[in-house]
Amino acid sequence: MNKVYVVGLGPGGEEFMTAQARAAMERADVLCGYTVYVDLVKHLYPGKETYVTPMTRELERCRWALETAAAGRTVAMVCSGDAGVYGMAGPLLQLAGEYGGAEVEVVPGVTSALSGAAVLGAPLMHDFCVISLSDLLTPWEQIERRLALAAAGGFSICLYNPSSKKRADYLRRACDILLREKSPDTVCGWVRNIGREGQQHRLLTLARLRDEQVDMFTTVFIGAGTTQAVAGRMVTPRGYEAKR
Amino acid sequence: MNKVYVVGLGPGGEEFMTAQARAAMERADVLCGYTVYVDLVKHLYPGKETYVTPMTRELERCRWALETAAAGRTVAMVCSGDAGVYGMAGPLLQLAGEYGGAEVEVVPGVTSALSGAAVLGAPLMHDFCVISLSDLLTPWEQIERRLALAAAGGFSICLYNPSSKKRADYLRRACDILLREKSPDTVCGWVRNIGREGQQHRLLTLARLRDEQVDMFTTVFIGAGTTQAVAGRMVTPRGYEAKR
């Protein structure tokens, strides 16, 4: 009681959930979250109370969860991927102080950088950066600067929110920045609907990625300079070979 | 059959494993891996055959797994955290071509950037970089360069392998590089033995982190400029507040 679990579900399917995530949802009196995420799990807990809000009502949802916990109930707020990566763990912790006695516990999950990487092979085997291309909450200039620095550092890069209806050309703009530093032949890949029905993926060069149409359900991977395509898989060497 | 599952276990405890990881180990004829990781799971599958090799025998272990799969058996190679983040997915995929008919399937898991972040709060809520301080397989100059660029980009930074007996001063050297760009008051944190007996964590400033003694079982988090300490938790704002 008096607790909000903020739960990372992974890509959505039951098989990607941790036992800890399942236990938190089991214990909760009510499951809450963005409609689409609650829909992923409510069949697992038939009859359990749910509270859903649409996409743009994040803070409202956090306040409802904290208020409900402060009143003595146990809430599980569900997020796709990891609760702490562009998820709801942050706003819940920031607001918790206003709701005396409500405790927040973060339950981590498999974020799409990891689940997408597993589909493509092993693109994140060495140092990597995760960057969101959404400028809804972040100035575009900052995103550009981070892309340029990540490219200069030779990191593998995972892009979240690479596109949306209003931002149809953002991936192209991002690739143009990366192409100033990186070879057009850099091995890249994308995965769509990770772990869900209709999962698709593709390996391609950075030059081709620039002209690719992706949607908001896609996660994009840009290889480091060392990343290779090995029998249709995207692999960034860790360096064991060099040491041999 | 003819399959190597390379399985991310998460921090180690059963509660952090995904159902997919459990199913892969269940299906396997033999569990293999670094001794310490196999020890984390072998009690879950009593009587199941195991094959262990010590820390430095990574490629040997991969070759054994592929050879065993090529001979018609099913192998689960276990890794702590995620199989694709400084794990064994990469070398297995690179070598697989030499072992006709052996298929490699990557099973993702909760890497310590995510599990450690959940203990501290939500330090990775916005763009972040993961950097290993181990120079066993990577030139130190490259590590320095990545630290400097990650600091310049205002990323949250998660450091893997921050120290070892031979590299006792590496975290200090890393902090000195970060301090050229970042405030000494930057909110930082570390977690030791994540999800295991004796788990410990601490929030501290970057200036204090510089003089902290950490070991190889510790994951370190360096905040972005915006990261705050909120009631003892480390939180990087996502930006919802600004939008309100």
Tab-separated table of C-alpha atoms in Angstrom:
chain	number	residue	atom	x	y	z
A	1	MET	CA	0.000	0.000	0.000
A	2	ASN	CA	0.890	3.685	-0.452
A	3	LYS	CA	3.041	2.591	-3.311
A	4	VAL	CA	3.407	3.374	-6.986
A	5	TYR	CA	5.354	0.777	-8.919
A	6	VAL	CA	6.497	2.261	-12.200
A	7	VAL	CA	6.952	-0.800	-14.343
A	8	GLY	CA	8.953	-1.305	-17.534
A	9	LEU	CA	7.151	-3.934	-19.628
A	10	GLY	CA	9.776	-4.375	-22.324
A	11	PRO	CA	8.449	-4.495	-25.908
A	12	GLY	CA	4.999	-5.630	-24.742
A	13	GLY	CA	4.761	-9.395	-25.120
A	14	GLU	CA	4.534	-11.466	-21.957
A	15	GLU	CA	7.800	-13.249	-22.787
A	16	PHE	CA	9.818	-10.023	-22.451
A	17	MET	CA	8.492	-9.127	-18.995
A	18	THR	CA	10.613	-9.798	-15.930
A	19	ALA	CA	9.283	-11.738	-12.954
A	20	GLN	CA	9.636	-8.516	-10.937
A	21	ALA	CA	7.360	-6.632	-13.353
A	22	ARG	CA	4.786	-9.430	-13.176
A	23	ALA	CA	4.904	-9.449	-9.357
A	24	ALA	CA	4.423	-5.660	-9.166
A	25	MET	CA	1.354	-5.779	-11.428
A	26	GLU	CA	0.019	-8.739	-9.460
A	27	ARG	CA	0.319	-6.810	-6.183
A	28	ALA	CA	-1.250	-3.631	-7.549
A	29	ASP	CA	-4.869	-2.682	-6.849
A	30	VAL	CA	-4.977	-0.750	-10.100
A	31	LEU	CA	-3.015	-0.728	-13.353
A	32	CYS	CA	-2.594	2.692	-14.877
A	33	GLY	CA	-0.844	4.218	-17.879
A	34	TYR	CA	-1.114	5.347	-21.451
A	35	THR	CA	-4.049	3.492	-23.043
A	36	VAL	CA	-1.907	1.509	-25.493
A	37	TYR	CA	0.391	0.169	-22.735
A	38	VAL	CA	-2.420	-0.839	-20.376
A	39	ASP	CA	-3.984	-2.684	-23.314
A	40	LEU	CA	-0.778	-4.764	-23.551
A	41	VAL	CA	-1.229	-6.215	-20.071
A	42	LYS	CA	-4.830	-6.010	-18.914
A	43	HIS	CA	-5.670	-9.456	-20.330
A	44	LEU	CA	-3.053	-10.887	-17.926
A	45	TYR	CA	-4.986	-9.555	-14.921
A	46	PRO	CA	-8.665	-9.964	-15.801
A	47	GLY	CA	-10.965	-8.009	-13.527
A	48	LYS	CA	-8.190	-5.765	-12.213
A	49	GLU	CA	-9.095	-2.099	-12.113
A	50	THR	CA	-7.440	0.111	-14.759
A	51	TYR	CA	-6.976	3.843	-15.211
A	52	VAL	CA	-5.852	5.111	-18.593
A	53	THR	CA	-5.074	8.531	-20.019
A	54	PRO	CA	-4.133	9.537	-23.575
A	55	MET	CA	-0.585	10.295	-24.806
A	56	THR	CA	-0.206	13.922	-23.780
A	57	ARG	CA	-1.563	13.621	-20.236
A	58	GLU	CA	1.611	12.317	-18.583
A	59	LEU	CA	1.757	14.608	-15.552
A	60	GLU	CA	-1.963	14.247	-14.892
A	61	ARG	CA	-1.507	10.470	-14.879
A	62	CYS	CA	1.437	10.715	-12.454
A	63	ARG	CA	-0.568	12.924	-10.105
A	64	TRP	CA	-3.494	10.512	-10.181
A	65	ALA	CA	-1.185	7.597	-9.359
A	66	LEU	CA	0.505	9.418	-6.453
A	67	GLU	CA	-2.817	10.644	-5.075
A	68	THR	CA	-4.239	7.123	-5.266
A	69	ALA	CA	-1.187	5.684	-3.502
A	70	ALA	CA	-1.275	8.412	-0.837
A	71	ALA	CA	-4.877	7.368	-0.167
A	72	GLY	CA	-3.642	3.867	0.708
A	73	ARG	CA	-3.843	1.881	-2.503
A	74	THR	CA	-1.121	0.192	-4.578
A	75	VAL	CA	-0.729	1.374	-8.149
A	76	ALA	CA	1.293	-0.080	-11.021
A	77	MET	CA	1.991	2.495	-13.708
A	78	VAL	CA	3.070	0.615	-16.804
A	79	CYS	CA	5.496	1.880	-19.473
A	80	SER	CA	6.699	0.145	-22.610
A	81	GLY	CA	10.427	-0.627	-22.597
A	82	ASP	CA	12.124	0.590	-19.425
A	83	ALA	CA	10.340	2.844	-16.917
A	84	GLY	CA	13.471	4.983	-16.580
A	85	VAL	CA	14.315	5.571	-20.269
A	86	TYR	CA	12.004	8.279	-21.665
A	87	GLY	CA	9.411	6.724	-19.319
A	88	MET	CA	7.379	7.769	-16.298
A	89	ALA	CA	9.888	7.075	-13.486
A	90	GLY	CA	11.298	10.608	-13.674
A	91	PRO	CA	8.104	12.681	-13.421
A	92	LEU	CA	6.741	10.364	-10.702
A	93	LEU	CA	9.872	10.830	-8.576
A	94	GLN	CA	9.863	14.573	-9.184
A	95	LEU	CA	6.237	14.925	-8.074
A	96	ALA	CA	6.234	12.373	-5.240
A	97	GLY	CA	7.219	14.920	-2.578
A	98	GLU	CA	3.883	16.667	-3.022
A	99	TYR	CA	1.977	13.501	-2.053
A	100	GLY	CA	2.947	12.657	1.516
A	101	GLY	CA	3.560	9.004	2.190
A	102	ALA	CA	3.394	7.802	-1.411
A	103	GLU	CA	6.460	5.709	-2.202
A	104	VAL	CA	7.730	5.172	-5.763
A	105	GLU	CA	9.543	1.966	-6.752
A	106	VAL	CA	11.124	1.730	-10.195
A	107	VAL	CA	10.902	-1.701	-11.856
A	108	PRO	CA	13.305	-1.789	-14.824
A	109	GLY	CA	12.532	-3.443	-18.152
A	110	VAL	CA	14.068	-4.248	-21.514
A	111	THR	CA	14.147	-0.920	-23.376
A	112	SER	CA	13.935	-0.992	-27.175
A	113	ALA	CA	17.652	-0.229	-27.561
A	114	LEU	CA	18.207	-3.727	-26.146
A	115	SER	CA	15.249	-5.593	-27.637
A	116	GLY	CA	15.804	-4.017	-31.056
A	117	ALA	CA	19.535	-4.731	-30.930
A	118	ALA	CA	18.772	-8.406	-30.236
A	119	VAL	CA	16.645	-8.585	-33.402
A	120	LEU	CA	19.395	-7.052	-35.546
A	121	GLY	CA	22.294	-8.946	-33.937
A	122	ALA	CA	24.649	-7.118	-31.583
A	123	PRO	CA	25.004	-3.475	-32.668
A	124	LEU	CA	25.531	-2.161	-29.096
A	125	MET	CA	28.368	-4.473	-28.044
A	126	HIS	CA	30.645	-1.556	-27.273
A	127	ASP	CA	30.099	2.032	-26.046
A	128	PHE	CA	26.849	3.532	-27.296
A	129	CYS	CA	24.521	6.545	-27.100
A	130	VAL	CA	20.750	6.646	-26.969
A	131	ILE	CA	19.223	9.789	-28.497
A	132	SER	CA	15.562	10.670	-29.032
A	133	LEU	CA	14.758	12.636	-32.187
A	134	SER	CA	11.545	13.979	-30.661
A	135	ASP	CA	11.730	17.761	-30.255
A	136	LEU	CA	8.428	17.905	-28.423
A	137	LEU	CA	10.239	18.410	-25.094
A	138	THR	CA	13.805	19.088	-26.322
A	139	PRO	CA	15.140	21.882	-28.556
A	140	TRP	CA	16.143	20.540	-31.987
A	141	GLU	CA	19.515	22.345	-31.755
A	142	GLN	CA	20.406	20.212	-28.721
A	143	ILE	CA	19.482	17.032	-30.600
A	144	GLU	CA	21.677	18.106	-33.536
A	145	ARG	CA	24.596	18.829	-31.241
A	146	ARG	CA	24.310	15.447	-29.527
A	147	LEU	CA	24.170	13.637	-32.870
A	148	ALA	CA	27.315	15.426	-34.041
A	149	LEU	CA	29.221	14.637	-30.826
A	150	ALA	CA	28.079	11.006	-30.767
A	151	ALA	CA	29.292	10.631	-34.358
A	152	ALA	CA	32.624	12.281	-33.529
A	153	GLY	CA	33.102	9.864	-30.626
A	154	GLY	CA	32.597	6.788	-32.786
A	155	PHE	CA	29.781	5.505	-30.570
A	156	SER	CA	27.120	3.129	-31.844
A	157	ILE	CA	23.947	5.219	-31.764
A	158	CYS	CA	20.389	4.131	-31.065
A	159	LEU	CA	17.666	6.572	-32.134
A	160	TYR	CA	14.297	6.627	-30.386
A	161	ASN	CA	11.269	8.411	-31.880
A	162	PRO	CA	12.930	8.701	-35.293
A	163	SER	CA	9.822	10.010	-36.992
A	164	SER	CA	6.192	11.002	-36.631
A	165	LYS	CA	3.573	12.552	-38.878
A	166	LYS	CA	4.659	16.059	-37.957
A	167	ARG	CA	8.370	15.197	-38.148
A	168	ALA	CA	8.537	13.160	-41.344
A	169	ASP	CA	12.009	14.415	-42.329
A	170	TYR	CA	13.750	14.198	-38.938
A	171	LEU	CA	15.598	10.969	-39.644
A	172	ARG	CA	16.919	12.444	-42.890
A	173	ARG	CA	18.094	15.552	-41.042
A	174	ALA	CA	19.761	13.375	-38.400
A	175	CYS	CA	21.509	11.259	-41.048
A	176	ASP	CA	22.806	14.369	-42.782
A	177	ILE	CA	24.477	15.432	-39.536
A	178	LEU	CA	25.944	11.959	-38.972
A	179	LEU	CA	27.193	11.834	-42.580
A	180	ARG	CA	29.463	14.823	-41.938
A	181	GLU	CA	31.534	12.568	-39.692
A	182	LYS	CA	30.658	8.995	-40.638
A	183	SER	CA	31.098	7.021	-43.839
A	184	PRO	CA	27.989	6.635	-46.053
A	185	ASP	CA	28.765	2.888	-45.912
A	186	THR	CA	28.355	2.741	-42.118
A	187	VAL	CA	26.262	-0.328	-41.274
A	188	CYS	CA	22.842	0.694	-39.919
A	189	GLY	CA	19.583	-1.055	-39.170
A	190	TRP	CA	16.050	-0.486	-38.019
A	191	VAL	CA	13.422	-2.596	-36.267
A	192	ARG	CA	9.690	-1.894	-36.381
A	193	ASN	CA	7.088	-3.238	-33.920
A	194	ILE	CA	9.761	-4.950	-31.826
A	195	GLY	CA	8.435	-8.152	-30.271
A	196	ARG	CA	4.936	-7.460	-31.586
A	197	GLU	CA	2.826	-8.730	-34.437
A	198	GLY	CA	4.238	-7.548	-37.744
A	199	GLN	CA	7.815	-7.142	-36.496
A	200	GLN	CA	10.082	-6.090	-39.368
A	201	HIS	CA	13.736	-5.223	-39.603
A	202	ARG	CA	16.273	-4.193	-42.176
A	203	LEU	CA	20.025	-3.723	-42.440
A	204	LEU	CA	21.201	-0.915	-44.690
A	205	THR	CA	23.942	1.683	-45.121
A	206	LEU	CA	23.792	5.135	-43.560
A	207	ALA	CA	23.427	6.596	-47.068
A	208	ARG	CA	20.325	4.465	-47.650
A	209	LEU	CA	18.952	5.051	-44.154
A	210	ARG	CA	18.872	8.771	-45.001
A	211	ASP	CA	16.162	8.091	-47.588
A	212	GLU	CA	14.256	5.449	-45.617
A	213	GLN	CA	10.681	6.039	-44.476
A	214	VAL	CA	10.294	4.939	-40.848
A	215	ASP	CA	7.460	5.519	-38.401
A	216	MET	CA	7.119	6.190	-34.678
A	217	PHE	CA	7.073	2.449	-33.899
A	218	THR	CA	10.600	2.060	-35.290
A	219	THR	CA	13.934	2.068	-33.447
A	220	VAL	CA	17.000	2.927	-35.518
A	221	PHE	CA	20.602	1.778	-35.018
A	222	ILE	CA	23.646	3.539	-36.492
A	223	GLY	CA	26.814	1.482	-36.376
A	224	ALA	CA	30.179	2.579	-35.047
A	225	GLY	CA	32.984	2.732	-37.613
A	226	THR	CA	33.864	-0.857	-36.727
A	227	THR	CA	30.326	-2.263	-37.063
A	228	GLN	CA	29.966	-5.037	-39.645
A	229	ALA	CA	27.186	-6.869	-41.449
A	230	VAL	CA	27.883	-10.563	-40.772
A	231	ALA	CA	25.541	-12.990	-42.534
A	232	GLY	CA	22.663	-10.531	-42.331
A	233	ARG	CA	23.272	-9.540	-38.709
A	234	MET	CA	24.589	-6.185	-37.486
A	235	VAL	CA	27.594	-6.710	-35.185
A	236	THR	CA	29.862	-4.221	-33.439
A	237	PRO	CA	33.096	-6.001	-32.447
A	238	ARG	CA	34.009	-5.869	-28.792
A	239	GLY	CA	37.713	-6.248	-29.520
A	240	TYR	CA	38.438	-9.866	-28.536
A	241	GLU	CA	39.637	-10.560	-32.080
A	242	ALA	CA	42.326	-7.877	-31.937
A	243	LYS	CA	43.603	-9.297	-28.664
A	244	ARG	CA	43.966	-12.832	-30.015
B	1	MET	CA	18.622	-28.076	-31.837
B	2	ASN	CA	21.625	-26.605	-33.657
B	3	LYS	CA	21.015	-23.471	-31.688
B	4	VAL	CA	22.931	-21.200	-29.344
B	5	TYR	CA	20.742	-18.926	-27.275
B	6	VAL	CA	22.851	-16.097	-25.884
B	7	VAL	CA	20.873	-15.055	-22.856
B	8	GLY	CA	20.930	-11.818	-20.862
B	9	LEU	CA	20.113	-12.663	-17.242
B	10	GLY	CA	19.829	-9.130	-15.886
B	11	PRO	CA	21.558	-8.499	-12.547
B	12	GLY	CA	21.358	-12.177	-11.583
B	13	GLY	CA	18.355	-12.714	-9.330
B	14	GLU	CA	15.475	-14.756	-10.680
B	15	GLU	CA	13.108	-11.789	-10.370
B	16	PHE	CA	15.025	-9.802	-12.999
B	17	MET	CA	14.960	-12.539	-15.655
B	18	THR	CA	12.482	-12.341	-18.514
B	19	ALA	CA	10.180	-15.205	-19.352
B	20	GLN	CA	12.047	-15.485	-22.666
B	21	ALA	CA	15.378	-15.978	-20.870
B	22	ARG	CA	13.827	-18.644	-18.649
B	23	ALA	CA	12.332	-20.450	-21.650
B	24	ALA	CA	15.662	-20.452	-23.509
B	25	MET	CA	17.499	-21.974	-20.538
B	26	GLU	CA	14.712	-24.499	-20.099
B	27	ARG	CA	15.021	-25.598	-23.733
B	28	ALA	CA	18.814	-25.849	-23.663
B	29	ASP	CA	20.626	-29.174	-23.319
B	30	VAL	CA	23.543	-27.390	-21.693
B	31	LEU	CA	24.091	-24.068	-19.910
B	32	CYS	CA	27.459	-22.490	-20.591
B	33	GLY	CA	29.267	-19.298	-19.657
B	34	TYR	CA	31.679	-17.609	-17.337
B	35	THR	CA	31.733	-19.577	-14.072
B	36	VAL	CA	30.189	-16.790	-11.971
B	37	TYR	CA	27.192	-16.375	-14.306
B	38	VAL	CA	26.440	-20.094	-14.597
B	39	ASP	CA	26.517	-20.215	-10.796
B	40	LEU	CA	23.699	-17.631	-10.773
B	41	VAL	CA	21.289	-19.948	-12.606
B	42	LYS	CA	22.309	-23.573	-12.254
B	43	HIS	CA	20.173	-24.053	-9.114
B	44	LEU	CA	17.129	-23.196	-11.260
B	45	TYR	CA	17.816	-26.168	-13.541
B	46	PRO	CA	19.108	-28.922	-11.285
B	47	GLY	CA	20.736	-31.764	-13.144
B	48	LYS	CA	21.185	-29.761	-16.340
B	49	GLU	CA	24.619	-30.099	-17.904
B	50	THR	CA	26.899	-27.056	-17.568
B	51	TYR	CA	30.106	-25.945	-19.258
B	52	VAL	CA	32.079	-23.130	-17.672
B	53	THR	CA	35.260	-21.285	-18.577
B	54	PRO	CA	37.122	-18.581	-16.666
B	55	MET	CA	36.957	-14.834	-17.404
B	56	THR	CA	39.561	-14.534	-20.153
B	57	ARG	CA	38.444	-17.483	-22.254
B	58	GLU	CA	35.583	-15.765	-24.081
B	59	LEU	CA	36.349	-16.844	-27.633
B	60	GLU	CA	37.093	-20.406	-26.572
B	61	ARG	CA	33.698	-20.523	-24.873
B	62	CYS	CA	31.963	-19.177	-27.997
B	63	ARG	CA	33.694	-21.771	-30.182
B	64	TRP	CA	32.679	-24.553	-27.809
B	65	ALA	CA	29.062	-23.380	-27.875
B	66	LEU	CA	28.941	-23.156	-31.679
B	67	GLU	CA	30.642	-26.516	-32.113
B	68	THR	CA	28.209	-28.110	-29.687
B	69	ALA	CA	25.234	-26.565	-31.484
B	70	ALA	CA	26.604	-27.599	-34.885
B	71	ALA	CA	26.719	-31.164	-33.535
B	72	GLY	CA	22.962	-31.016	-32.946
B	73	ARG	CA	22.544	-29.858	-29.381
B	74	THR	CA	20.906	-26.715	-27.937
B	75	VAL	CA	23.132	-24.430	-25.884
B	76	ALA	CA	22.237	-21.463	-23.670
B	77	MET	CA	25.216	-19.177	-23.130
B	78	VAL	CA	24.395	-16.954	-20.176
B	79	CYS	CA	25.619	-13.380	-19.647
B	80	SER	CA	24.899	-11.012	-16.792
B	81	GLY	CA	22.905	-7.940	-17.807
B	82	ASP	CA	22.156	-7.900	-21.523
B	83	ALA	CA	23.767	-10.370	-23.928
B	84	GLY	CA	24.362	-7.580	-26.444
B	85	VAL	CA	25.965	-4.940	-24.180
B	86	TYR	CA	29.628	-5.863	-23.571
B	87	GLY	CA	28.332	-9.454	-23.646
B	88	MET	CA	28.794	-12.562	-25.756
B	89	ALA	CA	26.260	-11.909	-28.553
B	90	GLY	CA	28.857	-10.127	-30.689
B	91	PRO	CA	31.659	-12.716	-30.720
B	92	LEU	CA	29.134	-15.552	-31.179
B	93	LEU	CA	27.625	-13.882	-34.250
B	94	GLN	CA	31.072	-13.092	-35.639
B	95	LEU	CA	32.225	-16.690	-35.313
B	96	ALA	CA	28.976	-18.444	-36.253
B	97	GLY	CA	29.815	-18.602	-39.968
B	98	GLU	CA	32.675	-21.001	-39.251
B	99	TYR	CA	30.275	-23.548	-37.712
B	100	GLY	CA	27.848	-24.597	-40.436
B	101	GLY	CA	24.252	-24.914	-39.352
B	102	ALA	CA	24.636	-23.414	-35.899
B	103	GLU	CA	22.062	-20.669	-35.397
B	104	VAL	CA	22.483	-17.877	-32.829
B	105	GLU	CA	19.466	-16.249	-31.132
B	106	VAL	CA	20.008	-13.213	-28.923
B	107	VAL	CA	17.765	-13.032	-25.829
B	108	PRO	CA	17.952	-9.510	-24.380
B	109	GLY	CA	18.082	-8.739	-20.669
B	110	VAL	CA	18.103	-5.837	-18.208
B	111	THR	CA	21.631	-4.406	-18.458
B	112	SER	CA	23.076	-2.701	-15.370
B	113	ALA	CA	22.565	0.781	-16.855
B	114	LEU	CA	18.844	0.074	-16.414
B	115	SER	CA	18.857	-1.964	-13.206
B	116	GLY	CA	21.300	0.424	-11.529
B	117	ALA	CA	19.313	3.460	-12.678
B	118	ALA	CA	16.177	1.973	-11.099
B	119	VAL	CA	17.966	1.699	-7.740
B	120	LEU	CA	19.114	5.334	-7.871
B	121	GLY	CA	15.876	6.765	-9.263
B	122	ALA	CA	15.708	7.856	-12.902
B	123	PRO	CA	19.110	9.175	-14.021
B	124	LEU	CA	18.711	8.023	-17.657
B	125	MET	CA	15.334	9.613	-18.387
B	126	HIS	CA	16.732	11.576	-21.307
B	127	ASP	CA	19.532	10.976	-23.851
B	128	PHE	CA	22.434	9.003	-22.405
B	129	CYS	CA	25.759	7.333	-23.188
B	130	VAL	CA	27.143	4.041	-21.918
B	131	ILE	CA	30.944	3.915	-21.730
B	132	SER	CA	33.190	1.170	-20.361
B	133	LEU	CA	36.354	2.315	-18.579
B	134	SER	CA	38.068	-1.017	-19.220
B	135	ASP	CA	41.078	-0.554	-21.492
B	136	LEU	CA	41.679	-4.279	-21.765
B	137	LEU	CA	40.215	-4.319	-25.293
B	138	THR	CA	39.998	-0.570	-26.015
B	139	PRO	CA	42.767	2.077	-26.167
B	140	TRP	CA	42.546	4.464	-23.191
B	141	GLU	CA	42.817	7.463	-25.545
B	142	GLN	CA	39.534	6.426	-27.175
B	143	ILE	CA	37.844	6.144	-23.796
B	144	GLU	CA	39.090	9.640	-22.857
B	145	ARG	CA	37.824	11.072	-26.112
B	146	ARG	CA	34.380	9.541	-25.642
B	147	LEU	CA	34.141	10.839	-22.080
B	148	ALA	CA	35.007	14.357	-23.245
B	149	LEU	CA	32.455	14.287	-26.072
B	150	ALA	CA	29.716	12.792	-23.877
B	151	ALA	CA	30.320	15.570	-21.337
B	152	ALA	CA	30.250	18.231	-24.070
B	153	GLY	CA	26.912	16.871	-25.312
B	154	GLY	CA	25.263	17.123	-21.898
B	155	PHE	CA	24.330	13.427	-21.936
B	156	SER	CA	23.711	11.469	-18.754
B	157	ILE	CA	26.589	8.982	-18.663
B	158	CYS	CA	26.654	5.444	-17.327
B	159	LEU	CA	30.113	3.970	-16.687
B	160	TYR	CA	30.690	0.209	-16.813
B	161	ASN	CA	33.858	-1.387	-15.406
B	162	PRO	CA	34.804	1.775	-13.500
B	163	SER	CA	37.664	0.121	-11.666
B	164	SER	CA	39.648	-3.028	-11.064
B	165	LYS	CA	42.763	-3.952	-9.111
B	166	LYS	CA	45.018	-3.017	-12.002
B	167	ARG	CA	43.045	0.134	-12.809
B	168	ALA	CA	42.444	1.598	-9.354
B	169	ASP	CA	42.668	5.238	-10.511
B	170	TYR	CA	40.590	5.018	-13.716
B	171	LEU	CA	37.437	6.521	-12.238
B	172	ARG	CA	39.460	9.453	-10.942
B	173	ARG	CA	41.022	9.954	-14.363
B	174	ALA	CA	37.572	9.792	-15.977
B	175	CYS	CA	36.126	12.319	-13.507
B	176	ASP	CA	39.002	14.703	-14.203
B	177	ILE	CA	38.101	14.666	-17.895
B	178	LEU	CA	34.392	15.171	-17.154
B	179	LEU	CA	35.191	18.024	-14.744
B	180	ARG	CA	36.725	20.048	-17.601
B	181	GLU	CA	33.212	20.401	-19.014
B	182	LYS	CA	30.815	19.640	-16.140
B	183	SER	CA	30.184	21.356	-12.816
B	184	PRO	CA	31.771	19.735	-9.724
B	185	ASP	CA	28.248	19.840	-8.261
B	186	THR	CA	26.828	17.577	-10.990
B	187	VAL	CA	24.612	14.966	-9.343
B	188	CYS	CA	26.189	11.484	-9.616
B	189	GLY	CA	25.568	8.096	-8.102
B	190	TRP	CA	26.856	4.569	-7.963
B	191	VAL	CA	25.329	1.162	-7.282
B	192	ARG	CA	27.285	-1.872	-6.156
B	193	ASN	CA	26.126	-5.514	-6.408
B	194	ILE	CA	22.927	-4.498	-8.186
B	195	GLY	CA	20.065	-6.822	-7.293
B	196	ARG	CA	22.383	-9.086	-5.287
B	197	GLU	CA	23.138	-9.644	-1.647
B	198	GLY	CA	24.891	-6.631	-0.193
B	199	GLN	CA	23.500	-4.137	-2.720
B	200	GLN	CA	24.691	-0.629	-1.870
B	201	HIS	CA	24.217	2.741	-3.499
B	202	ARG	CA	25.172	6.342	-2.957
B	203	LEU	CA	24.345	9.741	-4.393
B	204	LEU	CA	27.191	12.248	-4.475
B	205	THR	CA	28.616	15.155	-6.459
B	206	LEU	CA	31.033	14.714	-9.351
B	207	ALA	CA	33.747	16.343	-7.193
B	208	ARG	CA	33.229	13.689	-4.518
B	209	LEU	CA	32.905	10.858	-7.016
B	210	ARG	CA	36.438	11.698	-8.182
B	211	ASP	CA	37.796	10.576	-4.798
B	212	GLU	CA	35.459	7.606	-4.323
B	213	GLN	CA	36.783	4.065	-4.164
B	214	VAL	CA	34.613	1.785	-6.296
B	215	ASP	CA	35.186	-1.790	-7.432
B	216	MET	CA	34.475	-3.848	-10.536
B	217	PHE	CA	30.984	-4.774	-9.261
B	218	THR	CA	29.937	-1.112	-9.319
B	219	THR	CA	28.061	0.828	-12.008
B	220	VAL	CA	28.504	4.602	-11.979
B	221	PHE	CA	26.054	7.272	-13.147
B	222	ILE	CA	27.046	10.853	-14.024
B	223	GLY	CA	24.122	13.241	-14.276
B	224	ALA	CA	23.374	15.612	-17.128
B	225	GLY	CA	23.490	19.312	-16.247
B	226	THR	CA	19.762	19.150	-15.488
B	227	THR	CA	19.920	16.084	-13.195
B	228	GLN	CA	18.646	16.687	-9.658
B	229	ALA	CA	18.744	14.966	-6.304
B	230	VAL	CA	15.088	14.728	-5.242
B	231	ALA	CA	14.487	13.293	-1.761
B	232	GLY	CA	17.545	11.054	-2.058
B	233	ARG	CA	16.806	9.904	-5.625
B	234	MET	CA	18.758	10.861	-8.755
B	235	VAL	CA	16.381	12.215	-11.401
B	236	THR	CA	17.057	13.622	-14.872
B	237	PRO	CA	14.018	15.650	-15.978
B	238	ARG	CA	12.412	14.646	-19.245
B	239	GLY	CA	11.059	18.120	-19.868
B	240	TYR	CA	7.326	17.769	-19.117
B	241	GLU	CA	7.626	20.484	-16.451
B	242	ALA	CA	8.960	23.051	-18.915
B	243	LYS	CA	6.065	22.309	-21.245
B	244	ARG	CA	3.384	22.842	-18.600
